[in-house]
Coordinates of C-alpha atoms and ligand atoms in Angstrom, one line a residue:
M541 CA 11.8 6.0 -62.1
A542 CA 11.9 2.1 -61.7
A543 CA 10.6 1.0 -58.3
S544 CA 13.0 -0.9 -56.7
P545 CA 11.7 -2.7 -53.1
P546 CA 13.9 -4.4 -50.9
V547 CA 15.8 -7.6 -50.9
L548 CA 13.1 -10.2 -49.6
N549 CA 13.6 -14.0 -48.6
D550 CA 10.6 -14.2 -48.8
P551 CA 9.4 -11.7 -52.0
S552 CA 5.8 -12.4 -51.8
L553 CA 5.8 -10.2 -49.0
W554 CA 6.6 -7.3 -51.0
I555 CA 2.8 -6.5 -52.8
N556 CA 1.5 -4.1 -54.7
A557 CA -1.2 -4.1 -54.3
V558 CA -4.9 -3.5 -51.7
R559 CA -6.2 -5.4 -50.0
I560 CA -10.5 -5.8 -50.1
G561 CA -11.9 -8.6 -49.0
G562 CA -9.9 -11.4 -49.6
H563 CA -8.7 -10.5 -53.3
W564 CA -5.7 -8.0 -54.1
R565 CA -6.2 -4.8 -56.2
D566 CA -4.0 -3.9 -58.1
S567 CA -5.7 -0.9 -59.7
A568 CA -8.5 1.5 -57.7
A569 CA -11.4 3.3 -59.1
S570 CA -9.6 6.7 -59.7
G571 CA -7.2 4.0 -62.6
E572 CA -4.4 6.0 -60.5
R573 CA -1.5 4.7 -58.5
F574 CA 1.0 6.5 -56.6
G575 CA 4.5 6.1 -55.3
V576 CA 6.0 5.2 -52.2
H577 CA 9.7 6.4 -51.4
D578 CA 13.1 5.8 -49.9
P579 CA 13.1 8.0 -46.9
G580 CA 16.9 7.9 -47.2
N581 CA 17.7 8.4 -50.8
G582 CA 14.2 9.7 -52.8
Q583 CA 14.9 6.2 -54.6
L584 CA 11.0 4.6 -55.5
L585 CA 10.6 0.9 -54.0
G586 CA 6.9 0.5 -55.3
T587 CA 3.2 1.3 -56.7
L588 CA 0.3 1.4 -55.7
P589 CA -3.2 1.6 -56.3
T590 CA -5.1 4.9 -55.4
C591 CA -7.3 4.4 -53.4
G592 CA -10.8 7.0 -52.4
A593 CA -14.2 6.7 -51.7
A594 CA -16.3 3.8 -54.0
D595 CA -12.6 1.7 -52.9
T596 CA -13.4 1.6 -49.3
R597 CA -17.3 1.5 -49.9
D598 CA -16.1 -2.3 -51.0
A599 CA -13.7 -2.7 -48.2
I600 CA -16.3 -1.9 -45.5
D601 CA -18.8 -4.2 -47.3
A602 CA -16.2 -6.6 -47.5
A603 CA -15.4 -6.5 -43.6
Q604 CA -19.7 -6.1 -43.4
L605 CA -19.8 -9.9 -44.4
A606 CA -16.7 -11.0 -43.6
F607 CA -18.1 -9.6 -39.9
K608 CA -21.6 -12.4 -40.3
A609 CA -19.5 -15.5 -40.2
W610 CA -16.5 -13.9 -38.0
R611 CA -18.0 -12.5 -35.4
K612 CA -19.2 -16.3 -34.3
T613 CA -16.4 -18.1 -34.6
T614 CA -14.8 -19.4 -31.3
A615 CA -12.7 -17.3 -28.8
E616 CA -10.8 -20.1 -28.3
H617 CA -10.5 -20.4 -32.8
R618 CA -9.9 -16.6 -32.7
A619 CA -6.9 -16.7 -30.6
Q620 CA -5.8 -20.0 -32.4
V621 CA -5.4 -17.7 -35.9
L622 CA -3.8 -15.0 -34.0
E623 CA -1.6 -17.0 -31.9
R624 CA -0.6 -18.1 -35.6
W625 CA -0.1 -14.7 -37.5
Y626 CA 2.1 -14.0 -34.1
D627 CA 4.5 -16.7 -35.4
L628 CA 4.7 -16.3 -39.2
M629 CA 5.4 -13.1 -37.6
L630 CA 8.0 -13.6 -35.7
E631 CA 9.7 -16.7 -38.8
H632 CA 9.8 -13.1 -41.2
V633 CA 10.9 -10.3 -38.7
D634 CA 13.8 -10.2 -40.9
D635 CA 11.6 -9.7 -44.5
L636 CA 8.9 -7.3 -42.2
A637 CA 12.1 -5.0 -40.7
R638 CA 13.2 -4.7 -44.1
I639 CA 10.4 -4.1 -45.4
L640 CA 9.2 -1.8 -42.3
S641 CA 13.2 0.1 -42.9
A642 CA 12.9 0.8 -46.4
E643 CA 9.8 2.7 -45.9
Q644 CA 9.8 4.2 -43.3
G645 CA 14.0 5.0 -42.2
K646 CA 14.7 3.1 -38.8
P647 CA 17.9 1.6 -38.8
L648 CA 16.7 -2.2 -39.6
P649 CA 18.2 -3.6 -35.9
E650 CA 15.3 -1.0 -34.5
A651 CA 13.5 -2.1 -37.0
A652 CA 13.4 -6.1 -36.5
G653 CA 12.4 -4.3 -32.7
E654 CA 9.4 -2.5 -33.9
I655 CA 7.9 -6.2 -35.6
R656 CA 8.8 -8.2 -31.9
Y657 CA 6.7 -5.1 -30.5
A658 CA 3.3 -5.9 -32.8
A659 CA 3.2 -8.6 -33.0
S660 CA 3.4 -9.0 -28.4
F661 CA 0.0 -7.4 -29.8
V662 CA -1.2 -10.1 -30.7
K663 CA 0.0 -12.8 -28.6
W664 CA -1.6 -10.4 -25.7
F665 CA -4.6 -10.1 -27.3
A666 CA -4.8 -14.3 -28.7
E667 CA -5.2 -15.3 -24.6
Q668 CA -7.0 -11.6 -23.4
G669 CA -10.1 -12.5 -26.4
K670 CA -9.7 -16.0 -24.2
R671 CA -11.3 -14.0 -21.6
V672 CA -13.9 -11.8 -22.7
G673 CA -16.4 -12.7 -19.9
G674 CA -20.4 -11.6 -19.2
Y675 CA -21.3 -10.9 -15.9
S676 CA -24.3 -10.9 -13.8
I677 CA -25.8 -8.1 -11.4
P678 CA -28.1 -8.6 -8.2
A679 CA -31.6 -8.1 -10.0
P680 CA -34.2 -5.5 -8.4
T681 CA -36.1 -8.6 -7.8
A682 CA -36.6 -11.9 -6.4
D683 CA -38.5 -12.8 -10.1
R684 CA -35.7 -10.5 -12.6
R685 CA -32.0 -11.9 -13.7
I686 CA -29.4 -9.5 -15.2
F687 CA -26.7 -11.2 -17.0
V688 CA -24.1 -8.4 -19.5
A689 CA -22.7 -10.5 -22.8
K690 CA -20.3 -8.6 -24.0
E691 CA -20.0 -8.5 -27.8
P692 CA -17.9 -7.5 -30.9
V693 CA -18.7 -3.5 -32.1
G694 CA -19.3 -4.8 -35.3
V695 CA -16.5 -3.3 -38.3
C696 CA -14.2 -1.3 -37.8
A697 CA -11.8 1.2 -39.5
L698 CA -8.6 2.0 -38.8
I699 CA -6.4 5.2 -39.4
T700 CA -2.8 5.1 -39.0
P701 CA 0.0 6.1 -38.7
W702 CA 4.2 6.2 -40.8
N703 CA 6.3 6.8 -37.2
F704 CA 5.9 3.1 -35.9
P705 CA 3.8 1.7 -38.7
A706 CA 2.9 -2.1 -37.6
A707 CA 2.8 -1.1 -34.3
M708 CA 0.3 1.2 -34.4
I709 CA -2.4 -1.8 -36.4
T710 CA -1.5 -4.7 -34.3
R711 CA -2.4 -2.7 -31.1
K712 CA -5.5 -2.0 -32.8
A713 CA -6.5 -5.1 -35.3
A714 CA -5.8 -7.5 -32.9
P715 CA -8.0 -7.1 -30.0
A716 CA -10.8 -6.6 -32.7
F717 CA -9.8 -9.4 -34.9
A718 CA -9.5 -11.3 -31.2
A719 CA -13.4 -9.4 -29.9
G720 CA -14.6 -11.0 -33.3
C721 CA -14.3 -7.4 -35.5
T722 CA -13.8 -7.5 -39.3
V723 CA -11.7 -3.7 -40.0
V724 CA -10.3 -1.8 -42.8
I725 CA -7.5 -0.5 -42.3
K726 CA -5.8 2.4 -44.1
P727 CA -2.1 2.5 -43.2
S728 CA -0.1 6.3 -44.2
E729 CA 0.2 6.6 -47.6
F730 CA 4.7 7.0 -46.3
T731 CA 4.0 3.4 -45.2
P732 CA 1.5 1.1 -46.6
Y733 CA 3.7 -1.9 -47.8
T734 CA 4.7 -3.2 -44.3
A735 CA 0.3 -3.5 -43.7
L736 CA 0.0 -5.1 -46.6
A737 CA 2.4 -7.3 -45.4
L738 CA 1.3 -8.0 -42.3
A739 CA -2.3 -7.8 -44.5
E740 CA -0.7 -12.0 -46.1
L741 CA 0.6 -12.2 -43.4
A742 CA -2.3 -13.1 -41.7
T743 CA -4.4 -14.4 -44.6
R744 CA -1.3 -17.1 -44.4
A745 CA -2.8 -17.8 -41.0
G746 CA -6.3 -18.5 -41.2
L747 CA -8.4 -14.9 -41.2
P748 CA -10.5 -14.9 -43.1
D749 CA -11.0 -12.9 -46.1
G750 CA -13.2 -9.9 -45.5
C751 CA -11.5 -9.5 -41.9
M752 CA -8.7 -7.6 -42.6
N753 CA -9.0 -4.6 -45.6
I754 CA -6.6 -2.5 -46.8
V755 CA -7.2 0.5 -48.7
A756 CA -4.9 3.3 -49.8
G757 CA -4.9 5.8 -50.3
D758 CA -6.2 9.7 -50.8
A759 CA -6.8 10.0 -47.2
P760 CA -9.9 12.6 -46.8
A761 CA -11.5 10.3 -49.5
I762 CA -11.2 7.0 -47.9
G763 CA -11.5 8.7 -44.4
G764 CA -15.3 10.9 -45.2
E765 CA -16.3 7.5 -46.4
L766 CA -15.2 4.7 -43.8
T767 CA -16.2 7.7 -40.7
A768 CA -19.6 8.5 -43.2
H769 CA -20.4 5.0 -43.7
A770 CA -23.6 3.4 -41.4
D771 CA -22.2 0.3 -41.7
V772 CA -17.9 1.8 -39.6
R773 CA -19.4 1.7 -36.1
K774 CA -16.0 2.3 -34.6
L775 CA -13.0 4.7 -35.7
S776 CA -10.0 4.1 -33.6
F777 CA -7.3 6.5 -35.0
T778 CA -3.3 7.3 -34.2
G779 CA -1.8 10.4 -36.1
S780 CA -1.9 13.9 -34.8
T781 CA -4.6 16.0 -33.0
R782 CA -5.7 18.4 -35.8
V783 CA -6.5 15.1 -37.9
G784 CA -7.5 12.8 -35.2
A785 CA -10.2 16.6 -34.1
L786 CA -11.1 16.3 -37.9
L787 CA -12.6 12.3 -37.8
M788 CA -14.0 12.3 -34.5
R789 CA -16.2 16.0 -36.0
Q790 CA -17.2 13.3 -39.2
C791 CA -17.7 10.0 -37.1
A792 CA -20.5 12.3 -35.5
D793 CA -23.3 12.0 -37.5
T794 CA -23.3 8.3 -37.5
I795 CA -22.7 8.1 -33.6
K796 CA -19.3 5.9 -33.4
K797 CA -17.9 4.8 -31.0
V798 CA -14.6 6.3 -31.2
S799 CA -10.7 5.8 -29.7
L800 CA -8.0 8.5 -30.4
E801 CA -4.1 8.1 -30.2
L802 CA -3.2 11.2 -30.8
G803 CA 0.0 13.8 -30.2
G804 CA 2.2 14.8 -27.3
N805 CA 4.0 17.1 -26.0
A806 CA 5.9 14.7 -22.6
P807 CA 7.9 16.3 -20.1
F808 CA 11.4 14.4 -18.4
I809 CA 12.0 15.6 -15.4
V810 CA 15.7 15.2 -13.8
F811 CA 15.6 15.6 -10.5
D812 CA 19.0 16.6 -8.3
D813 CA 18.7 12.8 -6.3
A814 CA 17.8 11.2 -9.7
D815 CA 20.8 8.1 -10.5
L816 CA 23.1 10.2 -13.7
D817 CA 23.5 6.8 -15.3
L818 CA 20.0 5.7 -15.3
A819 CA 19.0 9.1 -16.3
V820 CA 21.1 10.3 -19.0
A821 CA 19.7 6.0 -20.8
G822 CA 16.4 6.9 -19.9
V823 CA 16.8 10.5 -22.3
I824 CA 19.1 9.1 -25.5
A825 CA 16.0 6.3 -25.2
S826 CA 12.8 8.2 -25.2
K827 CA 14.5 10.5 -27.4
Y828 CA 16.6 9.6 -29.6
R829 CA 14.4 6.3 -30.9
N830 CA 13.5 5.9 -34.3
A831 CA 15.0 9.5 -34.7
G832 CA 12.4 11.7 -32.2
Q833 CA 9.3 10.4 -34.2
T834 CA 7.8 8.4 -31.2
C835 CA 3.9 10.0 -29.7
V836 CA 5.5 9.0 -26.3
C837 CA 9.1 10.7 -26.7
A838 CA 10.6 13.4 -24.4
N839 CA 9.8 16.7 -25.8
R840 CA 11.1 18.6 -23.1
I841 CA 13.1 18.1 -20.5
L842 CA 13.9 20.0 -17.0
V843 CA 16.2 19.7 -15.1
Q844 CA 17.0 20.9 -11.5
D845 CA 20.3 23.2 -10.6
G846 CA 21.9 20.8 -8.7
I847 CA 22.4 17.9 -11.4
H848 CA 21.9 20.2 -14.3
D849 CA 26.0 20.5 -15.6
A850 CA 26.3 17.3 -15.2
F851 CA 23.9 15.8 -16.8
V852 CA 24.5 18.2 -20.0
A853 CA 27.9 17.3 -19.7
R854 CA 27.0 13.4 -19.7
L855 CA 24.7 13.8 -22.3
A856 CA 26.1 15.6 -24.6
E857 CA 28.8 13.2 -24.7
A858 CA 26.7 10.3 -25.2
V859 CA 24.8 12.6 -28.4
N860 CA 27.5 12.9 -29.6
V861 CA 29.4 9.6 -30.4
F862 CA 25.5 8.8 -33.2
I863 CA 26.3 7.1 -36.1
I864 CA 23.9 8.5 -38.6
G865 CA 22.5 6.9 -42.3
H866 CA 20.3 4.9 -43.9
G867 CA 18.3 2.9 -42.2
A868 CA 19.9 0.4 -44.3
Q869 CA 23.9 0.4 -43.1
D870 CA 25.6 -1.4 -40.2
G871 CA 25.9 0.1 -37.0
V872 CA 24.0 3.5 -37.4
G873 CA 22.1 5.4 -34.5
I874 CA 19.4 7.0 -36.3
G875 CA 17.7 7.1 -39.4
P876 CA 16.2 10.0 -42.2
L877 CA 13.2 11.5 -40.8
I878 CA 10.2 11.1 -43.0
N879 CA 10.3 13.7 -45.2
A880 CA 11.7 17.5 -45.3
D881 CA 9.2 19.3 -44.0
A882 CA 9.8 17.0 -40.9
C883 CA 13.6 17.7 -41.7
A884 CA 12.5 22.4 -41.8
K885 CA 10.2 21.1 -38.1
V886 CA 13.4 20.8 -36.8
E887 CA 15.4 24.0 -37.6
R888 CA 12.9 26.2 -37.3
H889 CA 12.3 25.2 -32.9
L890 CA 16.0 25.4 -33.6
Q891 CA 16.9 28.5 -34.6
D892 CA 13.8 29.8 -32.8
A893 CA 15.5 28.5 -29.8
L894 CA 18.8 30.1 -30.8
D895 CA 17.1 33.1 -31.0
K896 CA 15.5 33.4 -27.8
G897 CA 18.6 32.8 -25.9
A898 CA 18.8 29.6 -25.8
T899 CA 22.5 27.2 -26.1
L900 CA 23.5 25.1 -28.8
V901 CA 25.4 22.8 -26.6
A902 CA 26.2 19.6 -28.4
R903 CA 24.9 18.6 -32.4
T904 CA 27.2 15.7 -33.9
P905 CA 27.8 16.4 -38.2
L906 CA 25.3 15.2 -40.9
P907 CA 28.1 12.9 -42.3
D908 CA 29.3 13.7 -46.2
G909 CA 26.7 12.8 -49.1
L910 CA 23.9 12.9 -46.4
D911 CA 21.4 15.4 -47.2
P912 CA 20.4 17.8 -44.7
Q913 CA 16.1 18.0 -45.9
R914 CA 16.3 13.7 -45.6
Y915 CA 18.3 13.9 -42.7
S916 CA 18.3 16.2 -39.3
A917 CA 21.5 15.7 -36.9
P918 CA 21.3 15.2 -32.7
V919 CA 21.3 18.3 -31.5
L920 CA 20.9 19.4 -27.3
L921 CA 20.1 23.1 -26.8
T922 CA 20.1 23.9 -22.9
G923 CA 18.6 27.6 -21.8
V924 CA 15.2 26.9 -22.9
T925 CA 12.8 28.5 -22.4
A926 CA 8.5 28.5 -22.3
D927 CA 8.6 31.3 -24.7
M928 CA 10.0 28.9 -27.5
Q929 CA 8.6 26.6 -29.4
V930 CA 10.0 23.7 -28.8
A931 CA 7.9 24.7 -25.1
S932 CA 4.5 24.1 -26.7
E933 CA 5.2 22.2 -30.4
E934 CA 6.0 18.8 -30.8
T935 CA 9.8 19.1 -33.1
F936 CA 9.6 15.4 -33.7
G937 CA 12.9 14.3 -34.6
P938 CA 16.1 14.4 -32.8
L939 CA 16.3 18.5 -30.9
A940 CA 16.8 18.0 -26.8
P941 CA 15.7 20.9 -25.3
I942 CA 16.8 21.2 -22.1
F943 CA 14.8 23.4 -19.7
R944 CA 16.4 24.4 -16.0
F945 CA 13.8 24.6 -12.6
T946 CA 14.9 25.1 -9.0
D947 CA 12.1 22.7 -6.3
E948 CA 10.1 20.5 -7.7
A949 CA 6.3 23.0 -7.3
E950 CA 8.1 24.3 -10.7
A951 CA 8.9 21.5 -12.4
I952 CA 5.3 19.8 -11.8
A953 CA 3.9 23.3 -12.8
L954 CA 6.0 23.3 -15.6
A955 CA 5.2 19.7 -16.7
N956 CA 2.0 20.3 -17.0
D957 CA 1.8 23.8 -18.6
T958 CA 0.5 22.1 -22.1
P959 CA -3.0 21.4 -23.7
F960 CA -1.3 17.6 -23.9
G961 CA -1.5 14.9 -21.7
L962 CA 0.2 11.0 -23.4
A963 CA 3.4 10.8 -21.3
S964 CA 5.5 11.8 -18.7
Y965 CA 8.7 10.3 -16.7
F966 CA 10.2 11.9 -14.3
Y967 CA 14.1 10.4 -12.0
S968 CA 14.1 10.9 -8.5
D969 CA 15.0 7.7 -5.9
N970 CA 13.2 9.8 -3.6
L971 CA 10.1 7.3 -2.4
H972 CA 8.4 10.0 -2.0
R973 CA 8.9 12.6 -4.2
A974 CA 7.8 10.0 -6.4
W975 CA 5.0 9.4 -5.2
R976 CA 3.5 12.3 -4.7
V977 CA 5.2 13.5 -9.3
A978 CA 3.8 10.7 -10.0
E979 CA 0.1 11.3 -8.4
A980 CA 1.0 15.3 -9.7
L981 CA 1.4 15.1 -13.6
E982 CA -1.1 15.4 -16.0
S983 CA -1.2 11.9 -18.4
G984 CA -1.7 8.8 -19.2
M985 CA 1.6 7.3 -18.6
V986 CA 4.4 8.2 -16.4
G987 CA 7.9 6.8 -16.1
V988 CA 9.3 6.4 -12.4
N989 CA 13.3 6.4 -13.1
T990 CA 12.1 4.5 -16.8
G991 CA 12.2 6.4 -20.3
S992 CA 10.1 3.8 -21.6
V993 CA 6.3 3.3 -21.1
A994 CA 5.2 1.6 -23.7
V995 CA 4.6 -2.6 -23.4
E996 CA 1.3 -4.5 -24.9
M997 CA 0.0 -5.7 -20.6
A998 CA -0.1 -1.8 -19.8
P999 CA -2.7 1.1 -21.3
F1000 CA -1.4 3.0 -23.1
G1001 CA -3.1 6.2 -23.7
G1002 CA -3.7 10.0 -23.1
I1003 CA -5.7 12.4 -21.8
K1004 CA -6.7 16.3 -22.3
L1005 CA -5.1 16.3 -26.4
S1006 CA -3.7 12.9 -26.2
G1007 CA -6.9 11.4 -27.2
L1008 CA -9.3 9.3 -25.8
G1009 CA -9.4 5.6 -24.9
R1010 CA -6.0 3.0 -24.7
E1011 CA -4.4 0.3 -26.7
G1012 CA -3.0 -2.9 -24.5
G1013 CA -3.8 -4.6 -21.6
E1014 CA -6.9 -5.2 -19.7
A1015 CA -8.0 -2.6 -21.9
G1016 CA -7.1 -2.6 -25.0
I1017 CA -9.9 -5.0 -26.0
E1018 CA -12.7 -3.1 -24.3
E1019 CA -12.9 -0.7 -27.4
Y1020 CA -13.7 -3.3 -29.8
L1021 CA -16.8 -4.5 -27.2
E1022 CA -20.9 -3.2 -26.2
P1023 CA -21.7 -4.9 -23.5
K1024 CA -25.5 -6.1 -24.0
A1025 CA -28.0 -6.1 -20.3
I1026 CA -30.1 -9.0 -20.9
H1027 CA -32.9 -9.4 -18.6
F1028 CA -34.3 -12.2 -17.7
A1029 CA -38.1 -11.9 -16.0
G1030 CA -41.0 -13.2 -14.4
L1031 CA -39.2 -16.5 -13.6
K1032 CA -41.3 -18.6 -11.4
S1033 CA -40.2 -20.3 -8.3
Ligands
NAP978 P1 -1.4 12.4 -39.7 O1 -0.5 13.3 -40.6 O2 -2.4 12.6 -38.4 O3 -2.0 11.1 -40.2 C1 -2.7 10.4 -39.3 C2 -3.4 9.5 -40.6 O4 -4.2 10.1 -40.6 C3 -2.6 9.1 -41.2 O5 -2.9 7.4 -42.4 C4 -3.1 10.1 -42.3 O6 -3.0 9.2 -44.0 C5 -4.5 10.0 -42.3 N1 -4.9 10.7 -42.6 C6 -4.8 12.8 -42.6 N2 -5.2 13.5 -42.7 C7 -7.0 12.8 -43.3 C8 -8.4 13.2 -43.6 N3 -8.4 14.0 -44.3 N4 -8.3 11.9 -43.1 C9 -8.4 11.0 -42.9 N5 -7.3 10.4 -42.8 C10 -6.2 11.6 -42.7 O7 -0.1 11.9 -38.6 P2 1.3 11.6 -38.4 O8 2.2 13.0 -39.5 O9 1.1 10.3 -39.7 O10 1.6 10.9 -37.3 C11 2.2 12.0 -37.1 C12 1.2 12.2 -35.4 O11 0.8 10.8 -35.0 C13 2.0 12.8 -34.1 O12 1.1 14.3 -34.0 C14 2.6 11.5 -32.8 O13 2.4 12.7 -31.7 C15 0.6 10.6 -33.1 N6 0.9 9.7 -33.2 C16 0.3 9.5 -31.8 C17 0.6 7.5 -31.5 C18 -0.7 7.5 -30.0 O14 -0.6 6.5 -29.5 N7 -0.4 8.9 -29.5 C19 1.1 6.7 -31.3 C20 1.8 7.2 -32.8 C21 1.6 8.9 -33.4 P3 -1.8 9.3 -45.2 O15 -0.7 9.1 -44.3 O16 -1.7 8.6 -46.1 O17 -1.5 11.7 -45.4

């Protein structure tokens, strides 16, 4: 099948090669290539070298060499490079959105939104890098001074998923570069072209050769090398809890610093005293963004008795107006899911819930010609209970399950009844309840009267099986720094 990449204003942003040590490499040690396809129609977009352990070792060596010089640059210099990278991302937002939408499927305006969101981390960490300070501590004796310096951890392995192919990279790479680290990135096999275009723009921005290496292909082989190699001092992973736990175990022998952004099972609670318009808009934004394929998606919608029927009626109206189609088509709100397995999971969750007594309230019909193995129409279910699969697993698709509850204590117990703890949301106009519930929910992020908690200036991350560490905010750069305590003793007065 002949490849047909998206049409770009700057065709040099479509790169059929991986990036190792400042070179575009168009073959891997394996001699093999893998294909990347448009999830909306199955069309081959391009092929890339299938990297394995040997290519990954080369990338780590290049990153280690580059680290020696990059760590010695000034924070101001690194900020200037990052600012230029930010400007270039915005200058090329249309092309980057076309690349992202082609390989990931999200509608073009949403893809452009992700590029702007991804760029916001570059700007934020350009600024934050200049504020990394040390501190001094009162010493136990008069002849001693103690100063704590912050140093870059070294070469970092960044492994990212397909659902946010740009933002999950900049949320890690920008603080790494700002701190003085270098990186080897392994994007998902489904969405590597966005990462490669970002690397090209970083190079144009003046990022030195070897600072940003990108390998793609054989995930277990690449991950095996990244986690076993002693020169890699940190792993930052975003993806499923299963793979995150595996990589954490693999990092144990070389005692790496680890951050994990893993799966979620977010509750979205609507209390009787909620603003109905706000709550419906919030659930639409939280549940259906990226066709439901976000880690912070509302996965369980808990609605109190008194507002239940009105809320369901309003939500059904909103769900029925979604336009489903290819991401490049005008007006589309819901694009394809990433692959046939993702569509099958939505159907499995739907069937399981219906078999156990849930009611199908709305399902937008799929337009003629759309393949149900690629597209999944928005669904609204009521009468959902804790024994159904949707209660305990991430659906990762446009299925909104409504649970009914009677009082606040029941809602909190239901919300916390999960081993995950990434995001929670609730809607209430009662100030006292708002504080009580925000404090009682077990998650790294809580949205009160909002369905969105992802902004560059706030820490993003989870507790329990949802992960370790935080990205964004002030905390984001600390993940790439090590404190060093320097003791000056024997000082004469
Ligand atoms: P995934 O299957 O865990 O894959 C994530 C990344 O890990 C991909 O690059 C994948 O490569 C790679 N990978 C898979 N097996 C590996 C191995 N043995 N060694 C090294 N790397 C390996 O997750 P996904 O399906 O792409 O993403 C969806 C999940 O990510 C959901 O659970 C979602 O909640 C979570 N997520 C969390 C956050 C957060 O911030 N907490 C954000 C976004 C997504 P290939 O794709 O090439 O196989």
